[in-house]
Coordinates of C-alpha atoms in Angstrom, one line a residue:
M1326 CA 0.3 0.2 -0.1
M1327 CA 3.0 2.7 0.4
R1328 CA 3.6 2.2 -2.4
F1329 CA 0.2 3.5 -4.3
F1330 CA 2.1 7.2 -1.7
R1331 CA 4.7 9.2 -3.6
W1332 CA 6.3 9.8 -0.3
G1333 CA 8.9 12.2 -2.5
Y1334 CA 6.1 14.2 -3.5
I1335 CA 3.6 14.5 -1.1
V1336 CA 6.7 15.4 2.4
P1337 CA 7.8 18.7 0.8
R1338 CA 5.0 20.3 -0.7
L1339 CA 3.0 19.1 2.9
A1340 CA 6.2 20.9 4.8
I1341 CA 5.5 24.8 2.7
L1342 CA 2.3 23.9 3.0
I1343 CA 3.2 24.2 6.7
T1344 CA 5.5 26.7 7.1
L1345 CA 3.2 28.9 4.7
V1346 CA 0.5 28.6 6.8
C1347 CA 2.5 29.1 9.7
V1348 CA 4.2 32.6 8.3
S1349 CA 0.7 33.8 7.7
E1350 CA 0.3 32.9 11.9
F1351 CA 2.4 35.2 12.5
A1352 CA 3.1 37.9 9.2
S1353 CA -1.4 38.6 9.0
G1354 CA -1.7 40.5 12.9
W1355 CA 0.8 42.5 11.6
L1356 CA -0.4 43.0 8.8
V1357 CA -3.5 43.9 10.0
K1358 CA -2.4 46.5 11.8
S1359 CA 0.1 47.7 8.9
A1360 CA -3.4 48.4 6.6
I1361 CA -5.6 48.9 9.5
R1362 CA -3.2 52.5 10.1
S1363 CA -3.0 52.6 5.8
A1364 CA -5.8 52.5 5.1
G1365 CA -7.4 54.4 7.9
E1366 CA -4.6 57.6 8.8
P1367 CA -4.8 59.2 5.4
A1368 CA -9.1 58.3 6.0
L1369 CA -9.1 60.5 9.3
G1370 CA -6.7 63.0 8.8
A1371 CA -4.8 61.5 12.4
R1372 CA -3.1 58.2 13.9
I1373 CA -4.2 55.1 14.9
D1374 CA -2.3 53.7 17.4
I1375 CA -2.0 49.9 17.8
A1376 CA 0.0 48.5 20.5
R1377 CA -0.4 44.8 20.0
S1378 CA -2.2 43.1 16.9
K1379 CA -2.7 38.8 16.0
A1380 CA -4.5 37.4 13.4
S1381 CA -5.6 33.9 12.5
L1382 CA -6.5 32.7 9.2
L1383 CA -7.0 28.7 10.5
H1384 CA -9.3 31.0 13.6
S1385 CA -10.7 32.8 11.0
H1386 CA -10.1 35.9 14.6
V1387 CA -8.4 39.0 15.4
S1388 CA -7.8 41.0 17.9
L1389 CA -5.7 43.5 18.6
R1390 CA -4.9 45.6 22.4
G1391 CA -4.7 49.4 23.0
L1392 CA -6.4 50.5 20.6
Q1393 CA -6.2 54.4 19.9
I1394 CA -7.8 56.7 17.5
A1395 CA -6.2 60.4 17.7
N1396 CA -8.6 63.4 17.3
P1397 CA -7.5 65.6 13.5
D1398 CA -8.4 69.3 15.4
E1399 CA -6.5 68.3 19.5
P1400 CA -3.6 65.9 18.8
M1401 CA -2.8 65.9 22.0
T1402 CA -6.9 64.0 22.6
N1403 CA -8.0 60.2 21.4
R1404 CA -10.9 60.5 19.0
V1405 CA -11.5 56.9 19.9
E1406 CA -9.8 54.5 23.0
A1407 CA -10.1 50.6 23.4
D1408 CA -8.3 48.3 25.4
A1409 CA -9.1 45.2 23.9
V1410 CA -10.9 44.6 19.8
E1411 CA -11.7 40.6 18.9
L1412 CA -13.2 40.2 15.4
D1413 CA -14.8 36.8 14.5
L1414 CA -14.5 36.2 10.1
D1415 CA -16.2 34.3 7.5
G1416 CA -13.9 31.6 7.0
A1417 CA -16.1 31.3 3.1
A1418 CA -15.6 34.9 2.9
L1419 CA -12.2 35.1 3.2
L1420 CA -11.7 32.7 0.4
R1421 CA -13.4 34.9 -2.1
K1422 CA -11.3 37.6 -0.7
R1423 CA -14.3 39.7 1.8
G1424 CA -13.8 40.7 5.0
V1425 CA -17.0 40.1 6.9
V1426 CA -17.5 39.8 10.9
T1427 CA -19.8 37.6 12.1
H1428 CA -19.3 39.0 15.3
G1429 CA -16.6 41.0 17.1
V1430 CA -16.7 43.0 20.4
I1431 CA -14.5 45.8 21.6
R1432 CA -13.3 46.6 25.2
G1433 CA -12.7 49.4 26.8
L1434 CA -14.1 51.3 25.0
Q1435 CA -13.5 55.4 26.2
F1436 CA -13.9 58.5 24.3
G1437 CA -11.9 62.3 24.8
T1438 CA -8.4 60.3 27.1
S1439 CA -5.1 62.1 25.9
R1440 CA -1.8 60.9 24.6
A1441 CA 1.1 60.3 25.5
K1442 CA 2.1 61.5 22.1
S1443 CA 1.2 64.0 18.8
G1444 CA -1.1 62.2 17.0
E1445 CA -0.8 64.5 14.2
L1446 CA 0.4 63.2 11.2
P1447 CA 4.0 63.7 9.9
D1448 CA 2.1 65.3 6.6
A1449 CA -0.4 67.2 7.9
D1450 CA -1.4 69.3 5.3
D1451 CA -2.4 72.5 8.0
P1452 CA -0.4 71.9 10.5
S1453 CA -1.4 75.7 11.9
T1454 CA -4.9 74.0 13.0
E1455 CA -2.6 73.1 16.2
S1456 CA -1.1 75.7 17.5
A1457 CA -4.2 78.0 16.2
G1458 CA -6.3 76.0 19.5
K1459 CA -9.1 76.0 17.0
A1460 CA -10.3 74.1 14.2
P1461 CA -12.4 76.5 11.1
W1462 CA -15.1 75.4 11.4
E1463 CA -15.7 75.6 15.5
I1464 CA -17.6 78.7 16.9
S1465 CA -16.6 81.0 19.6
G1466 CA -19.7 82.3 21.6
L1467 CA -23.6 81.2 20.5
A1468 CA -25.4 84.4 18.9
D1469 CA -21.7 86.3 19.4
A1470 CA -23.0 90.0 17.6
A1471 CA -26.9 88.9 20.3
G1472 CA -24.2 88.3 23.0
D1473 CA -22.4 91.3 22.1
R1474 CA -25.4 93.8 22.2
A1475 CA -26.5 92.3 25.7
K1476 CA -22.6 93.3 27.0
Q1477 CA -23.1 96.9 25.0
W1478 CA -25.9 97.3 27.1
L1479 CA -24.7 96.6 30.5
D1480 CA -22.0 98.8 30.1
N1481 CA -24.3 102.0 29.0
L1482 CA -26.5 100.7 32.2
G1483 CA -23.0 100.5 34.9
D1484 CA -21.9 103.9 32.3
R1485 CA -25.5 105.8 33.1
F1486 CA -25.1 104.7 37.4
T1487 CA -21.2 106.0 38.0
G1488 CA -20.8 108.7 36.2
D1489 CA -20.6 112.3 37.8
M1490 CA -24.1 113.4 36.6
Q1491 CA -24.1 116.2 39.2
E1492 CA -21.3 118.4 37.3
Q1493 CA -24.2 118.4 34.3
F1494 CA -26.8 120.0 36.9
E1495 CA -27.6 123.7 36.3
S1496 CA -29.7 125.9 38.9
P1497 CA -26.4 124.5 41.4
K1498 CA -23.8 125.9 39.4
L1499 CA -27.0 128.8 38.7
A1500 CA -27.1 130.0 42.3
R1501 CA -23.8 129.7 42.8
S1502 CA -23.1 132.3 40.4
L1503 CA -26.3 134.2 41.3
R1504 CA -24.6 134.7 44.4
D1505 CA -21.7 136.7 42.6
K1506 CA -23.7 138.5 41.3
W1507 CA -25.8 140.2 42.9
P1508 CA -23.5 141.4 45.9
A1509 CA -21.3 142.6 43.8
K1510 CA -23.7 144.2 41.8
Y1511 CA -24.8 145.9 44.7
A1512 CA -21.6 146.6 46.2
E1513 CA -21.3 148.3 42.3
L1514 CA -24.5 151.1 42.9
A1515 CA -23.1 151.5 46.3
A1516 CA -19.9 152.7 45.0
T1517 CA -21.9 154.5 41.9
A1518 CA -24.4 156.8 45.5
E1519 CA -21.0 157.2 46.5
A1520 CA -19.1 158.5 43.6
I1521 CA -22.6 160.8 43.2
R1522 CA -21.5 162.0 47.1
N1523 CA -18.8 163.2 46.5
D1524 CA -19.0 165.3 43.4
A1525 CA -21.8 167.2 44.9
Q1526 CA -19.8 167.3 47.6
Q1527 CA -16.7 168.1 45.5
L1528 CA -19.5 170.8 43.9
K1529 CA -20.7 172.3 47.2
E1530 CA -16.9 173.2 48.3
Q1531 CA -16.7 174.8 44.2
V1532 CA -19.1 177.2 44.6
S1533 CA -18.6 178.7 48.1
E1534 CA -15.7 179.5 47.3
A1535 CA -17.0 181.2 44.0
R1536 CA -19.5 182.7 46.9
K1537 CA -16.6 184.5 47.9
N1538 CA -16.4 186.4 44.8
P1539 CA -19.1 186.3 42.9
L1540 CA -17.7 188.5 39.8
R1541 CA -14.7 186.8 38.8
N1542 CA -16.8 184.0 38.4
A1543 CA -19.7 185.2 38.1
A1544 CA -19.2 182.1 34.6
Y1545 CA -18.5 179.3 37.0
L1546 CA -21.5 180.5 39.4
K1547 CA -23.9 180.0 36.2
S1548 CA -22.7 176.7 35.2
V1549 CA -23.6 175.3 38.5
P1550 CA -27.7 174.4 37.4
T1551 CA -26.4 173.0 34.7
R1552 CA -24.0 170.4 36.8
V1553 CA -26.2 169.5 39.5
S1554 CA -28.8 168.7 36.4
V1555 CA -25.6 166.4 35.5
L1556 CA -25.7 165.1 39.0
E1557 CA -29.6 164.8 39.6
S1558 CA -29.8 162.9 36.2
K1559 CA -27.3 160.6 37.2
L1560 CA -29.3 160.1 41.0
R1561 CA -32.2 159.8 38.7
Q1562 CA -30.4 156.5 37.1
L1563 CA -29.2 155.4 40.2
Y1564 CA -33.7 155.5 41.1
T1565 CA -34.2 153.0 38.6
D1566 CA -31.9 150.7 38.6
V1567 CA -32.7 150.3 42.9
E1568 CA -35.9 150.0 41.7
A1569 CA -35.3 147.3 39.3
L1570 CA -33.7 145.4 41.4
P1571 CA -36.6 143.5 43.1
G1572 CA -37.6 142.4 39.8
L1573 CA -34.0 140.6 38.4
V1574 CA -33.3 139.5 41.7
E1575 CA -37.2 137.6 41.0
A1576 CA -36.4 136.4 37.4
D1577 CA -33.1 134.8 38.4
R1578 CA -34.9 133.6 41.2
Q1579 CA -37.3 132.7 38.1
A1580 CA -34.7 131.1 36.1
V1581 CA -32.6 129.2 38.4
A1582 CA -36.3 127.1 39.4
A1583 CA -36.8 126.6 35.3
A1584 CA -32.8 125.1 35.8
R1585 CA -34.6 122.5 38.7
L1586 CA -36.5 121.4 35.9
H1587 CA -33.9 121.3 33.5
D1588 CA -31.7 119.1 36.0
E1589 CA -34.9 117.1 36.5
Q1590 CA -35.3 115.8 33.2
L1591 CA -31.7 115.1 32.7
V1592 CA -31.6 112.9 34.8
R1593 CA -35.0 110.7 34.5
E1594 CA -33.4 110.7 30.5
T1595 CA -29.7 109.5 31.9
L1596 CA -30.9 107.3 33.5
A1597 CA -33.3 105.6 31.0
V1598 CA -32.4 102.2 29.7
D1599 CA -34.2 100.6 27.1
N1600 CA -36.5 97.0 27.3
L1601 CA -33.2 94.5 27.2
D1602 CA -33.6 91.8 25.1
A1603 CA -34.1 88.6 26.2
A1604 CA -32.8 86.8 23.7
S1605 CA -29.2 88.6 23.6
L1606 CA -29.5 88.6 27.4
S1607 CA -29.6 84.7 27.1
A1608 CA -27.0 84.6 24.8
Y1609 CA -24.8 87.0 26.9
L1610 CA -25.2 84.1 29.7
L1611 CA -25.2 80.7 27.5
G1612 CA -23.6 81.3 24.7
E1613 CA -19.6 80.9 25.7
E1614 CA -21.1 78.1 28.3
L1615 CA -22.6 76.2 25.9
A1616 CA -20.7 76.6 23.1
G1617 CA -18.1 73.9 23.8
P1618 CA -20.1 71.1 23.7
M1619 CA -21.7 72.6 20.9
N1620 CA -18.6 72.0 19.1
Q1621 CA -17.7 68.8 20.1
L1622 CA -21.4 67.9 19.3
V1623 CA -20.9 68.8 15.5
G1624 CA -16.2 67.8 16.2
W1625 CA -18.4 64.4 16.3
L1626 CA -20.7 64.6 13.2
R1627 CA -18.1 65.6 11.3
W1628 CA -16.0 62.2 12.4
A1629 CA -18.9 59.9 11.6
R1630 CA -18.7 61.4 7.7
Q1631 CA -14.5 61.1 7.3
M1632 CA -16.0 57.2 8.5
A1633 CA -18.4 57.5 6.0
P1634 CA -18.5 59.9 4.0
A1635 CA -21.1 61.6 2.0
R1636 CA -20.1 60.9 -1.5
V1637 CA -22.3 57.7 -1.4
N1638 CA -21.3 57.2 -4.6
Q1639 CA -18.1 56.9 -4.7
M1640 CA -18.5 53.3 -2.8
A1641 CA -20.9 50.9 -5.9
A1642 CA -18.8 47.8 -6.2
P1643 CA -16.3 47.7 -7.4
E1644 CA -15.6 46.6 -11.1
R1645 CA -14.0 43.4 -11.4
S1646 CA -10.5 43.0 -13.4
R1647 CA -11.6 39.5 -15.4
G1648 CA -14.1 37.0 -14.2
V1649 CA -18.3 37.3 -14.1
D1650 CA -20.2 36.7 -10.2
V1651 CA -22.9 35.0 -11.5
L1652 CA -25.8 34.7 -8.3
F1653 CA -28.6 32.4 -7.9
A1654 CA -31.9 32.5 -6.9
G1655 CA -32.3 34.3 -3.8
V1656 CA -28.5 34.9 -2.9
R1657 CA -28.4 38.2 -1.8
P1658 CA -24.5 40.5 -3.0
R1659 CA -22.4 40.9 -0.4
P1660 CA -19.6 43.6 -0.5
D1661 CA -16.0 43.6 0.7
L1662 CA -15.6 44.2 3.3
L1663 CA -18.6 43.9 6.2
I1664 CA -18.7 43.9 10.3
E1665 CA -21.9 42.7 11.1
T1666 CA -22.1 42.7 15.0
L1667 CA -20.1 44.6 17.0
E1668 CA -20.8 44.5 20.6
L1669 CA -19.2 47.6 23.0
S1670 CA -18.1 47.9 26.6
G1671 CA -16.4 50.5 27.6
A1672 CA -17.2 54.1 30.4
T1673 CA -17.4 56.9 29.5
R1674 CA -18.0 61.5 31.5
L1675 CA -21.5 62.5 31.9
G1676 CA -21.7 65.6 34.4
G1677 CA -18.7 65.4 35.9
R1678 CA -19.8 61.6 37.0
P1679 CA -18.0 58.2 35.3
V1680 CA -21.2 55.5 34.2
A1681 CA -20.3 52.5 32.2
L1682 CA -21.2 51.8 29.0
S1683 CA -23.0 49.8 27.0
G1684 CA -23.7 49.1 23.0
Q1685 CA -24.0 47.7 19.9
L1686 CA -23.3 48.6 16.1
T1687 CA -23.7 47.1 13.1
N1688 CA -23.5 46.7 9.4
V1689 CA -20.7 48.5 9.1
T1690 CA -19.8 48.3 4.8
S1691 CA -16.7 49.6 2.6
H1692 CA -20.5 48.9 0.0
P1693 CA -23.6 50.4 1.8
A1694 CA -25.4 50.4 -1.7
I1695 CA -24.6 46.6 -2.2
H1696 CA -25.5 45.6 1.2
G1697 CA -28.6 47.4 1.0
E1698 CA -29.1 48.7 5.2
P1699 CA -27.8 51.3 7.4
V1700 CA -25.2 51.5 9.7
R1701 CA -27.3 51.4 13.4
L1702 CA -25.4 52.3 16.8
T1703 CA -26.5 51.9 19.8
L1704 CA -24.7 53.2 23.2
N1705 CA -26.0 52.9 26.4
T1706 CA -25.3 53.9 30.3
T1707 CA -25.7 52.1 33.1
G1708 CA -25.7 53.4 36.9
A1709 CA -26.7 56.5 39.0
I1710 CA -27.1 58.6 34.9
P1711 CA -29.0 56.9 31.7
L1712 CA -28.4 57.7 29.0
R1713 CA -29.7 55.8 25.5
V1714 CA -27.8 57.3 22.5
Q1715 CA -28.9 56.4 18.7
A1716 CA -26.9 56.1 15.4
T1717 CA -27.9 56.0 12.1
I1718 CA -25.8 56.4 9.8
D1719 CA -27.9 55.6 5.8
R1720 CA -25.3 55.4 2.8
T1721 CA -28.0 53.5 0.8
G1722 CA -29.5 56.0 -1.5
P1723 CA -28.6 58.8 -3.7
I1724 CA -28.0 61.7 -0.5
A1725 CA -26.3 59.8 2.1
R1726 CA -28.4 60.4 5.2
D1727 CA -27.5 60.6 8.7
E1728 CA -29.6 61.0 12.4
L1729 CA -28.7 60.8 15.9
L1730 CA -30.9 60.5 18.5
A1731 CA -29.7 60.7 22.6
D1732 CA -31.6 60.9 25.9
C1733 CA -30.4 61.6 29.4
E1734 CA -32.7 61.9 32.5
G1735 CA -30.9 61.9 35.6
L1736 CA -28.0 64.3 34.4
I1737 CA -26.3 66.3 37.0
I1738 CA -24.7 69.4 36.1
P1739 CA -21.9 71.2 37.3
A1740 CA -22.2 74.3 39.4
T1741 CA -21.4 76.9 37.4
K1742 CA -20.6 80.7 36.7
L1743 CA -22.7 82.8 33.3
G1744 CA -22.1 86.3 32.9
G1745 CA -19.6 88.2 33.7
D1746 CA -17.8 89.2 36.3
K1747 CA -18.5 93.0 35.7
W1748 CA -21.6 94.2 35.3
L1749 CA -24.2 90.8 35.8
G1750 CA -22.8 87.4 36.9
L1751 CA -25.4 84.5 38.2
S1752 CA -23.9 81.9 40.0
V1753 CA -26.0 78.4 39.1
A1754 CA -25.4 75.7 41.6
A1755 CA -25.6 71.8 40.8
S1756 CA -28.5 70.5 39.4
P1757 CA -31.0 67.7 37.6
A1758 CA -31.6 67.4 34.8
S1759 CA -32.5 65.9 31.4
L1760 CA -30.7 66.3 28.4
N1761 CA -32.5 65.1 24.3
I1762 CA -30.7 65.4 21.1
S1763 CA -32.5 64.8 17.9
I1764 CA -30.0 65.9 14.7
Q1765 CA -30.5 65.1 10.7
L1766 CA -27.6 65.5 8.5
D1767 CA -29.3 65.2 4.6
G1768 CA -27.2 65.5 2.4
D1769 CA -25.0 69.0 3.4
Q1770 CA -27.8 70.6 5.0
L1771 CA -28.3 70.4 8.9
T1772 CA -30.8 70.7 11.4
G1773 CA -31.9 69.4 14.8
D1774 CA -32.1 70.3 17.9
V1775 CA -30.1 70.0 21.7
Q1776 CA -31.8 70.8 25.0
L1777 CA -31.3 70.8 28.2
V1778 CA -33.8 71.1 30.7
Q1779 CA -32.1 72.0 34.9
H1780 CA -34.5 71.3 37.6
T1781 CA -34.4 73.1 40.7
V1782 CA -31.9 74.5 40.2
D1783 CA -30.9 77.7 43.1
V1784 CA -29.7 81.1 41.2
T1785 CA -28.1 84.0 42.7
P1786 CA -26.2 87.6 40.7
L1787 CA -22.3 87.1 41.7
G1788 CA -21.7 88.3 44.7
D1789 CA -19.4 90.8 43.4
L1790 CA -20.8 92.6 41.8
Q1791 CA -21.1 96.2 43.9
Q1792 CA -17.2 95.9 44.0
A1793 CA -16.7 94.9 40.6
S1794 CA -19.0 97.5 39.1
G1795 CA -18.0 100.2 40.5
I1796 CA -21.6 100.8 41.0
N1797 CA -22.8 103.4 43.6
A1798 CA -24.1 100.6 46.3
A1799 CA -27.1 102.4 47.9
A1800 CA -28.0 102.5 43.8
V1801 CA -27.2 98.9 42.7
A1802 CA -28.3 97.1 46.6
P1803 CA -31.3 97.1 45.5
L1804 CA -31.4 95.5 41.6
R1805 CA -29.1 93.6 43.0
D1806 CA -31.3 92.7 45.5
A1807 CA -34.8 92.1 43.3
L1808 CA -32.9 89.8 41.2
A1809 CA -32.2 87.8 43.6
S1810 CA -34.9 87.8 45.0
N1811 CA -36.8 87.1 41.3
L1812 CA -34.9 84.1 40.4
K1813 CA -35.5 82.9 43.7
K1814 CA -39.1 81.7 41.6
L1815 CA -37.8 79.8 38.4
P1816 CA -38.3 76.5 39.1
T1817 CA -36.6 75.2 35.6
I1818 CA -33.4 76.4 33.0
A1819 CA -34.8 75.7 29.7
T1820 CA -32.2 75.7 27.0
R1821 CA -33.0 75.0 23.7
V1822 CA -29.7 75.3 20.7
D1823 CA -31.7 74.8 17.4
L1824 CA -29.0 74.0 14.2
A1825 CA -29.4 74.1 10.9
G1826 CA -26.2 75.5 8.1
T1827 CA -23.8 72.5 7.6
L1828 CA -20.9 70.6 8.9
D1829 CA -18.0 72.6 8.1
E1830 CA -20.7 76.4 8.9
P1831 CA -22.9 75.0 11.5
E1832 CA -25.5 78.0 12.9
F1833 CA -26.7 77.8 15.6
N1834 CA -29.7 79.7 17.7
L1835 CA -29.7 80.2 21.1
W1836 CA -32.7 80.3 23.3
S1837 CA -33.2 79.4 26.8
N1838 CA -35.9 80.7 29.5
L1839 CA -33.4 82.6 31.7
G1840 CA -32.3 85.1 29.9
P1841 CA -36.3 86.2 29.8
A1842 CA -36.4 86.0 34.0
V1843 CA -33.5 87.8 34.4
A1844 CA -34.5 90.3 31.7
Q1845 CA -37.8 90.7 33.5
A1846 CA -36.1 90.7 37.3
M1847 CA -33.7 93.5 35.7
E1848 CA -36.8 95.5 34.3
S1849 CA -38.2 95.7 37.4
A1850 CA -35.6 96.5 40.4
L1851 CA -34.2 99.0 37.9
Q1852 CA -36.9 101.2 37.7
N1853 CA -36.6 101.1 41.2
T1854 CA -33.8 101.4 41.8
I1855 CA -33.9 104.1 38.8
D1856 CA -36.7 106.5 41.2
T1857 CA -33.6 106.1 44.0
Q1858 CA -30.8 107.2 42.2
T1859 CA -33.0 109.9 40.9
D1860 CA -34.0 111.3 44.4
R1861 CA -30.8 110.9 45.3
L1862 CA -29.3 113.4 43.2
L1863 CA -32.0 115.6 42.6
A1864 CA -32.6 115.8 46.8
A1865 CA -28.3 116.4 46.7
S1866 CA -28.4 119.3 44.3
R1867 CA -30.9 120.8 45.9
A1868 CA -29.9 121.4 49.2
E1869 CA -27.0 122.5 47.1
V1870 CA -29.5 125.6 45.7
D1871 CA -31.4 126.1 48.7
E1872 CA -28.1 126.8 50.9
Q1873 CA -27.3 129.1 48.5
L1874 CA -30.3 130.8 47.9
A1875 CA -29.7 131.4 51.5
K1876 CA -26.4 132.6 51.9
L1877 CA -27.9 134.9 49.1
D1878 CA -30.6 135.8 50.8
G1879 CA -28.8 136.7 53.8
E1880 CA -25.4 138.4 51.3
L1881 CA -28.2 140.7 49.9
A1882 CA -30.1 142.2 53.2
A1883 CA -26.4 142.9 54.7
A1884 CA -26.4 145.0 51.1
Q1885 CA -30.0 146.5 50.4
A1886 CA -28.9 147.8 54.3
K1887 CA -25.2 149.1 53.5
L1888 CA -27.3 150.6 50.5
Q1889 CA -30.1 152.7 52.0
P1890 CA -27.3 155.3 53.9
A1891 CA -25.6 155.6 50.3
L1892 CA -28.7 156.3 48.8
A1893 CA -29.0 158.8 51.0
G1894 CA -26.4 160.3 50.3
P1895 CA -25.9 161.9 47.0
A1896 CA -29.3 163.5 47.6
D1897 CA -28.5 165.5 50.5
A1898 CA -25.1 166.7 48.8
I1899 CA -26.9 167.6 45.7
K1900 CA -29.8 169.8 47.7
Q1901 CA -26.2 171.5 50.0
V1902 CA -25.4 172.9 46.7
A1903 CA -28.6 174.0 46.0
A1904 CA -28.6 175.7 49.8
E1905 CA -24.9 176.5 48.5
L1906 CA -25.7 178.8 45.8
T1907 CA -29.4 180.6 46.3
G1908 CA -29.1 179.8 50.0
G1909 CA -33.2 177.5 49.1
N1910 CA -33.1 174.5 47.4
P1911 CA -34.6 176.6 42.9
F1912 CA -34.5 172.2 42.1
R1913 CA -37.7 171.5 42.9
Q1914 CA -37.4 168.6 40.4
L1915 CA -35.6 166.7 43.2
G1916 CA -38.6 167.3 45.4
R1917 CA -40.8 165.5 43.3
M1918 CA -37.8 163.0 43.5
P1919 CA -38.9 159.6 44.6
G1920 CA -38.3 158.3 48.8
I1921 CA -35.9 155.9 49.1
D1922 CA -37.4 154.3 51.9
G1923 CA -39.8 152.1 48.9
L1924 CA -36.5 151.0 46.7
L1925 CA -35.1 148.2 48.6
K1926 CA -38.2 146.0 49.2

């Protein structure tokens, strides 16, 4: 029987086959690792690290350890990390040069972990992205224009309360000017009366001297009546000016009263503020806080599109160089690469708390048009924070369609500071919340929303508002107290971010009930604060004006007391000139001059 076997022919060939199998068992792991990196890194734009890899053709099994896929936008962070990947392959498909994973397991799955080495590829097209610290499509805040309007409104509010408005008041300036004006005017009239009296006294002495020699001084004595008439005219003008004094003083007092009304109007117009737009206030308080999570969400959507490009027409079955596949009835064509089921397990953090993660990924293929089923992902967390994520990546039709749904109840939002410390900042204590995400991608068009509802919230204004703002403490205290009181009545904070645009140019629209609640509290408190500030400023102005006018009354009384005898002197001196000239009073019109007693009443 042994003669029927040609051992010289069989043994060498059997040895070669055994050698090839052994070599393939040891080399296939390296080949799988190399294939994953060479195909995956250019597609993802970031490094793929695998600590160890092992593949067995005999057992149709692939095993990977220490898988790390870097984040191209943050090269020192991993997008995904897994401790172990176990894949069971379809042996029959392998013989037909197709990779079909019938079942797989990924354990130790984590997201956003740090890397020891940069995950940037050596030949990256734009290395400046890392140095800039921000991807070109990212935004720094939500509704920036609306947030800027709120900041401008708050800055204007501070300017209204911190400015020295009393320097602009007219009534105190006018009252101070009257104190300089009228005593000087009275002193001027008294000096004029004194000058007339001195001129009359000098004329009397000259007339007395001339009468000693009337013949020699006849021409001079003849001019004396004219000189007396001039003095009399000056005296009458002086009387006229004195008679006008009460009316002029009263007119100035009325001007002070009018200036008071102008100052009151100035205060109210200066302190008046436009109603704050609630949407702008929501953007101011929440925009920067939500910008990071929304950018991360868009980053994950972009990564999913890198994994499964939207140009589905490029995923059709490859053309064969030769041969024809003949499919029998009831037999469907199969793609070259297909992962039927992947069981997922790992951990992540929600609201700063670690949670266990499990899920399943199905229908991952290189040719979805052939397979005819979309990729489906489900993720669930267990423990205190239940989260359910469902994602669908559909490349089976002419338009790429993606959908992401997520629901999370019992999420704990950590304590947060919202807004700014200068004018308006809010402290929100840690609170339970619910999160709902619904996002769709049809082609390049992004739609959907993210809704967050925080329950049993405790919101208070920041304690350093007064010191940081520089506003008068008496003025800002009612504002802060009313704001705190109204925010205590806020049972929940509901926030919704609507998404639109594209992944390259995402658009966000923010709505929250926090903005309207704060705006209502601000408007109510502001009116009380404005009234208080107005009363304080006007009271200080009135006190100063009343003090100046009271001093003016005292100074006018003293000036009148000095002016009354001063007015009597010129008239007496003129009469003495007439008496010296004629021995009587030839200027009867002097007797018709008004008495000085009534001039200063």
